[in-house]
């Protein structure tokens, strides 16, 4: 059973992973299907070195895993529930973004 402190730490790690647009795109790509690094780098339009750094971050956060396939490694979400969580989070954020009730959000940069 997770304690409150460990739940907060897990959410903070998830937030750090989502804080970078490339990692967000990477998670969304892996949400659709597992893939090899070369395919992911091409799909995202980034270098393999840059992709490797982002995959390492996501592995350290426990969000993706590498599965050996022969001499190559295929990456996938660490748990199928992450795909559902990403879908729910994405639709919730889009809903909030389209219904901005905070009138000072643009001036204050708070929301």
JSON list of C-alpha atoms in Angstrom, two decimals:
[
{"chain": "A", "resi": 1, "resn": "UNK", "atom": "CA", "xyz": [0.00, 0.00, 0.00]},
{"chain": "A", "resi": 2, "resn": "UNK", "atom": "CA", "xyz": [1.34, 3.41, -0.95]},
{"chain": "A", "resi": 3, "resn": "UNK", "atom": "CA", "xyz": [1.72, 6.02, 1.74]},
{"chain": "A", "resi": 4, "resn": "UNK", "atom": "CA", "xyz": [0.72, 9.62, 1.12]},
{"chain": "A", "resi": 5, "resn": "UNK", "atom": "CA", "xyz": [4.39, 10.61, 0.78]},
{"chain": "A", "resi": 6, "resn": "UNK", "atom": "CA", "xyz": [5.08, 7.92, -1.81]},
{"chain": "A", "resi": 7, "resn": "UNK", "atom": "CA", "xyz": [1.88, 8.79, -3.71]},
{"chain": "A", "resi": 8, "resn": "UNK", "atom": "CA", "xyz": [3.03, 12.40, -3.91]},
{"chain": "A", "resi": 9, "resn": "UNK", "atom": "CA", "xyz": [6.49, 11.31, -5.07]},
{"chain": "A", "resi": 10, "resn": "UNK", "atom": "CA", "xyz": [4.99, 9.10, -7.78]},
{"chain": "A", "resi": 11, "resn": "UNK", "atom": "CA", "xyz": [2.78, 11.93, -9.03]},
{"chain": "A", "resi": 12, "resn": "UNK", "atom": "CA", "xyz": [5.72, 14.34, -8.96]},
{"chain": "A", "resi": 13, "resn": "UNK", "atom": "CA", "xyz": [7.79, 11.91, -11.07]},
{"chain": "A", "resi": 14, "resn": "UNK", "atom": "CA", "xyz": [4.91, 11.62, -13.52]},
{"chain": "A", "resi": 15, "resn": "UNK", "atom": "CA", "xyz": [4.70, 15.41, -13.66]},
{"chain": "A", "resi": 16, "resn": "UNK", "atom": "CA", "xyz": [8.43, 15.73, -14.35]},
{"chain": "A", "resi": 17, "resn": "UNK", "atom": "CA", "xyz": [8.10, 13.21, -17.17]},
{"chain": "A", "resi": 18, "resn": "UNK", "atom": "CA", "xyz": [5.24, 15.20, -18.69]},
{"chain": "A", "resi": 19, "resn": "UNK", "atom": "CA", "xyz": [7.03, 18.53, -18.25]},
{"chain": "A", "resi": 20, "resn": "UNK", "atom": "CA", "xyz": [8.92, 18.11, -21.51]},
{"chain": "A", "resi": 21, "resn": "UNK", "atom": "CA", "xyz": [7.03, 18.24, -24.84]},
{"chain": "A", "resi": 22, "resn": "UNK", "atom": "CA", "xyz": [9.25, 15.57, -26.42]},
{"chain": "A", "resi": 23, "resn": "UNK", "atom": "CA", "xyz": [8.59, 13.16, -23.56]},
{"chain": "A", "resi": 24, "resn": "UNK", "atom": "CA", "xyz": [4.86, 13.87, -23.89]},
{"chain": "A", "resi": 25, "resn": "UNK", "atom": "CA", "xyz": [5.01, 13.10, -27.61]},
{"chain": "A", "resi": 26, "resn": "UNK", "atom": "CA", "xyz": [7.03, 9.98, -26.86]},
{"chain": "A", "resi": 27, "resn": "UNK", "atom": "CA", "xyz": [4.51, 8.72, -24.31]},
{"chain": "A", "resi": 28, "resn": "UNK", "atom": "CA", "xyz": [1.64, 9.41, -26.70]},
{"chain": "A", "resi": 29, "resn": "UNK", "atom": "CA", "xyz": [3.46, 7.52, -29.47]},
{"chain": "A", "resi": 30, "resn": "UNK", "atom": "CA", "xyz": [4.04, 4.55, -27.17]},
{"chain": "A", "resi": 31, "resn": "UNK", "atom": "CA", "xyz": [0.39, 4.76, -26.12]},
{"chain": "A", "resi": 32, "resn": "UNK", "atom": "CA", "xyz": [-0.48, 3.82, -29.69]},
{"chain": "A", "resi": 33, "resn": "UNK", "atom": "CA", "xyz": [2.01, 0.95, -30.02]},
{"chain": "A", "resi": 34, "resn": "UNK", "atom": "CA", "xyz": [5.40, -0.28, -28.82]},
{"chain": "A", "resi": 35, "resn": "UNK", "atom": "CA", "xyz": [8.29, 0.80, -31.04]},
{"chain": "A", "resi": 36, "resn": "UNK", "atom": "CA", "xyz": [12.02, 0.62, -31.58]},
{"chain": "A", "resi": 37, "resn": "UNK", "atom": "CA", "xyz": [14.16, 3.71, -30.92]},
{"chain": "A", "resi": 38, "resn": "UNK", "atom": "CA", "xyz": [15.01, 4.26, -34.59]},
{"chain": "A", "resi": 39, "resn": "UNK", "atom": "CA", "xyz": [11.31, 4.32, -35.48]},
{"chain": "A", "resi": 40, "resn": "UNK", "atom": "CA", "xyz": [10.52, 6.65, -32.59]},
{"chain": "A", "resi": 41, "resn": "UNK", "atom": "CA", "xyz": [13.34, 9.05, -33.49]},
{"chain": "A", "resi": 42, "resn": "UNK", "atom": "CA", "xyz": [12.12, 9.22, -37.08]},
{"chain": "A", "resi": 43, "resn": "UNK", "atom": "CA", "xyz": [8.50, 9.63, -36.05]},
{"chain": "A", "resi": 44, "resn": "UNK", "atom": "CA", "xyz": [9.31, 12.46, -33.62]},
{"chain": "A", "resi": 45, "resn": "UNK", "atom": "CA", "xyz": [11.89, 14.06, -35.89]},
{"chain": "A", "resi": 46, "resn": "UNK", "atom": "CA", "xyz": [14.70, 14.04, -33.33]},
{"chain": "A", "resi": 47, "resn": "UNK", "atom": "CA", "xyz": [18.17, 12.50, -33.15]},
{"chain": "A", "resi": 48, "resn": "UNK", "atom": "CA", "xyz": [18.65, 9.05, -31.68]},
{"chain": "A", "resi": 49, "resn": "UNK", "atom": "CA", "xyz": [20.93, 10.56, -29.00]},
{"chain": "A", "resi": 50, "resn": "UNK", "atom": "CA", "xyz": [18.25, 13.00, -27.91]},
{"chain": "A", "resi": 51, "resn": "UNK", "atom": "CA", "xyz": [15.64, 10.24, -27.97]},
{"chain": "A", "resi": 52, "resn": "UNK", "atom": "CA", "xyz": [17.90, 8.01, -25.87]},
{"chain": "A", "resi": 53, "resn": "UNK", "atom": "CA", "xyz": [18.13, 10.70, -23.17]},
{"chain": "A", "resi": 54, "resn": "UNK", "atom": "CA", "xyz": [14.34, 11.05, -23.05]},
{"chain": "A", "resi": 55, "resn": "UNK", "atom": "CA", "xyz": [13.81, 7.28, -22.97]},
{"chain": "A", "resi": 56, "resn": "UNK", "atom": "CA", "xyz": [16.28, 7.04, -20.08]},
{"chain": "A", "resi": 57, "resn": "UNK", "atom": "CA", "xyz": [14.28, 9.66, -18.17]},
{"chain": "A", "resi": 58, "resn": "UNK", "atom": "CA", "xyz": [11.02, 7.82, -18.81]},
{"chain": "A", "resi": 59, "resn": "UNK", "atom": "CA", "xyz": [12.60, 4.50, -17.78]},
{"chain": "A", "resi": 60, "resn": "UNK", "atom": "CA", "xyz": [13.93, 6.09, -14.57]},
{"chain": "A", "resi": 61, "resn": "UNK", "atom": "CA", "xyz": [10.43, 7.41, -13.85]},
{"chain": "A", "resi": 62, "resn": "UNK", "atom": "CA", "xyz": [9.08, 3.87, -14.30]},
{"chain": "A", "resi": 63, "resn": "UNK", "atom": "CA", "xyz": [6.81, 4.85, -17.20]},
{"chain": "A", "resi": 64, "resn": "UNK", "atom": "CA", "xyz": [8.41, 2.87, -20.03]},
{"chain": "A", "resi": 65, "resn": "UNK", "atom": "CA", "xyz": [10.28, -0.39, -20.27]},
{"chain": "A", "resi": 66, "resn": "UNK", "atom": "CA", "xyz": [12.69, -1.78, -22.84]},
{"chain": "A", "resi": 67, "resn": "UNK", "atom": "CA", "xyz": [11.91, -5.26, -24.12]},
{"chain": "A", "resi": 68, "resn": "UNK", "atom": "CA", "xyz": [14.79, -7.12, -25.81]},
{"chain": "A", "resi": 69, "resn": "UNK", "atom": "CA", "xyz": [13.84, -8.37, -29.27]},
{"chain": "A", "resi": 70, "resn": "UNK", "atom": "CA", "xyz": [16.84, -10.16, -30.70]},
{"chain": "A", "resi": 71, "resn": "UNK", "atom": "CA", "xyz": [19.67, -7.64, -30.79]},
{"chain": "A", "resi": 72, "resn": "UNK", "atom": "CA", "xyz": [17.31, -4.67, -30.63]},
{"chain": "A", "resi": 73, "resn": "UNK", "atom": "CA", "xyz": [15.19, -3.18, -27.85]},
{"chain": "A", "resi": 74, "resn": "UNK", "atom": "CA", "xyz": [11.55, -2.30, -28.27]},
{"chain": "A", "resi": 75, "resn": "UNK", "atom": "CA", "xyz": [10.03, 0.27, -25.93]},
{"chain": "A", "resi": 76, "resn": "UNK", "atom": "CA", "xyz": [6.52, 0.22, -24.51]},
{"chain": "A", "resi": 77, "resn": "UNK", "atom": "CA", "xyz": [4.53, 1.71, -21.67]},
{"chain": "A", "resi": 78, "resn": "UNK", "atom": "CA", "xyz": [5.40, 0.00, -18.39]},
{"chain": "A", "resi": 79, "resn": "UNK", "atom": "CA", "xyz": [1.74, -0.65, -17.59]},
{"chain": "A", "resi": 80, "resn": "UNK", "atom": "CA", "xyz": [-1.33, -0.68, -19.87]},
{"chain": "A", "resi": 81, "resn": "UNK", "atom": "CA", "xyz": [-3.14, 1.56, -17.36]},
{"chain": "A", "resi": 82, "resn": "UNK", "atom": "CA", "xyz": [-0.76, 4.37, -18.32]},
{"chain": "A", "resi": 83, "resn": "UNK", "atom": "CA", "xyz": [-2.41, 4.54, -21.75]},
{"chain": "A", "resi": 84, "resn": "UNK", "atom": "CA", "xyz": [-5.78, 5.08, -20.08]},
{"chain": "A", "resi": 85, "resn": "UNK", "atom": "CA", "xyz": [-4.28, 7.61, -17.66]},
{"chain": "A", "resi": 86, "resn": "UNK", "atom": "CA", "xyz": [-2.72, 9.55, -20.54]},
{"chain": "A", "resi": 87, "resn": "UNK", "atom": "CA", "xyz": [-6.03, 9.53, -22.43]},
{"chain": "A", "resi": 88, "resn": "UNK", "atom": "CA", "xyz": [-7.95, 10.71, -19.36]},
{"chain": "A", "resi": 89, "resn": "UNK", "atom": "CA", "xyz": [-5.39, 13.39, -18.54]},
{"chain": "A", "resi": 90, "resn": "UNK", "atom": "CA", "xyz": [-5.25, 14.63, -22.14]},
{"chain": "A", "resi": 91, "resn": "UNK", "atom": "CA", "xyz": [-9.03, 14.91, -22.46]},
{"chain": "A", "resi": 92, "resn": "UNK", "atom": "CA", "xyz": [-9.36, 16.55, -19.04]},
{"chain": "A", "resi": 93, "resn": "UNK", "atom": "CA", "xyz": [-6.68, 19.13, -19.84]},
{"chain": "A", "resi": 94, "resn": "UNK", "atom": "CA", "xyz": [-8.24, 19.87, -23.24]},
{"chain": "A", "resi": 95, "resn": "UNK", "atom": "CA", "xyz": [-11.65, 20.29, -21.58]},
{"chain": "A", "resi": 96, "resn": "UNK", "atom": "CA", "xyz": [-10.23, 22.67, -18.98]},
{"chain": "A", "resi": 97, "resn": "UNK", "atom": "CA", "xyz": [-8.32, 24.61, -21.65]},
{"chain": "A", "resi": 98, "resn": "UNK", "atom": "CA", "xyz": [-11.46, 25.19, -23.70]},
{"chain": "A", "resi": 99, "resn": "UNK", "atom": "CA", "xyz": [-13.46, 26.28, -20.64]},
{"chain": "A", "resi": 100, "resn": "UNK", "atom": "CA", "xyz": [-11.16, 28.84, -19.06]},
{"chain": "A", "resi": 101, "resn": "UNK", "atom": "CA", "xyz": [-13.00, 30.44, -16.19]},
{"chain": "A", "resi": 102, "resn": "UNK", "atom": "CA", "xyz": [-9.91, 32.18, -14.84]},
{"chain": "A", "resi": 103, "resn": "UNK", "atom": "CA", "xyz": [-9.99, 35.55, -16.58]},
{"chain": "A", "resi": 104, "resn": "UNK", "atom": "CA", "xyz": [-6.49, 36.49, -15.41]},
{"chain": "A", "resi": 105, "resn": "UNK", "atom": "CA", "xyz": [-4.82, 33.33, -16.74]},
{"chain": "A", "resi": 106, "resn": "UNK", "atom": "CA", "xyz": [-3.16, 34.98, -19.73]},
{"chain": "A", "resi": 107, "resn": "UNK", "atom": "CA", "xyz": [-1.94, 38.02, -17.80]},
{"chain": "A", "resi": 108, "resn": "UNK", "atom": "CA", "xyz": [-0.84, 36.13, -14.70]},
{"chain": "A", "resi": 109, "resn": "UNK", "atom": "CA", "xyz": [0.41, 32.99, -16.44]},
{"chain": "A", "resi": 110, "resn": "UNK", "atom": "CA", "xyz": [-1.13, 30.94, -13.67]},
{"chain": "A", "resi": 111, "resn": "UNK", "atom": "CA", "xyz": [-3.48, 28.51, -15.39]}
]
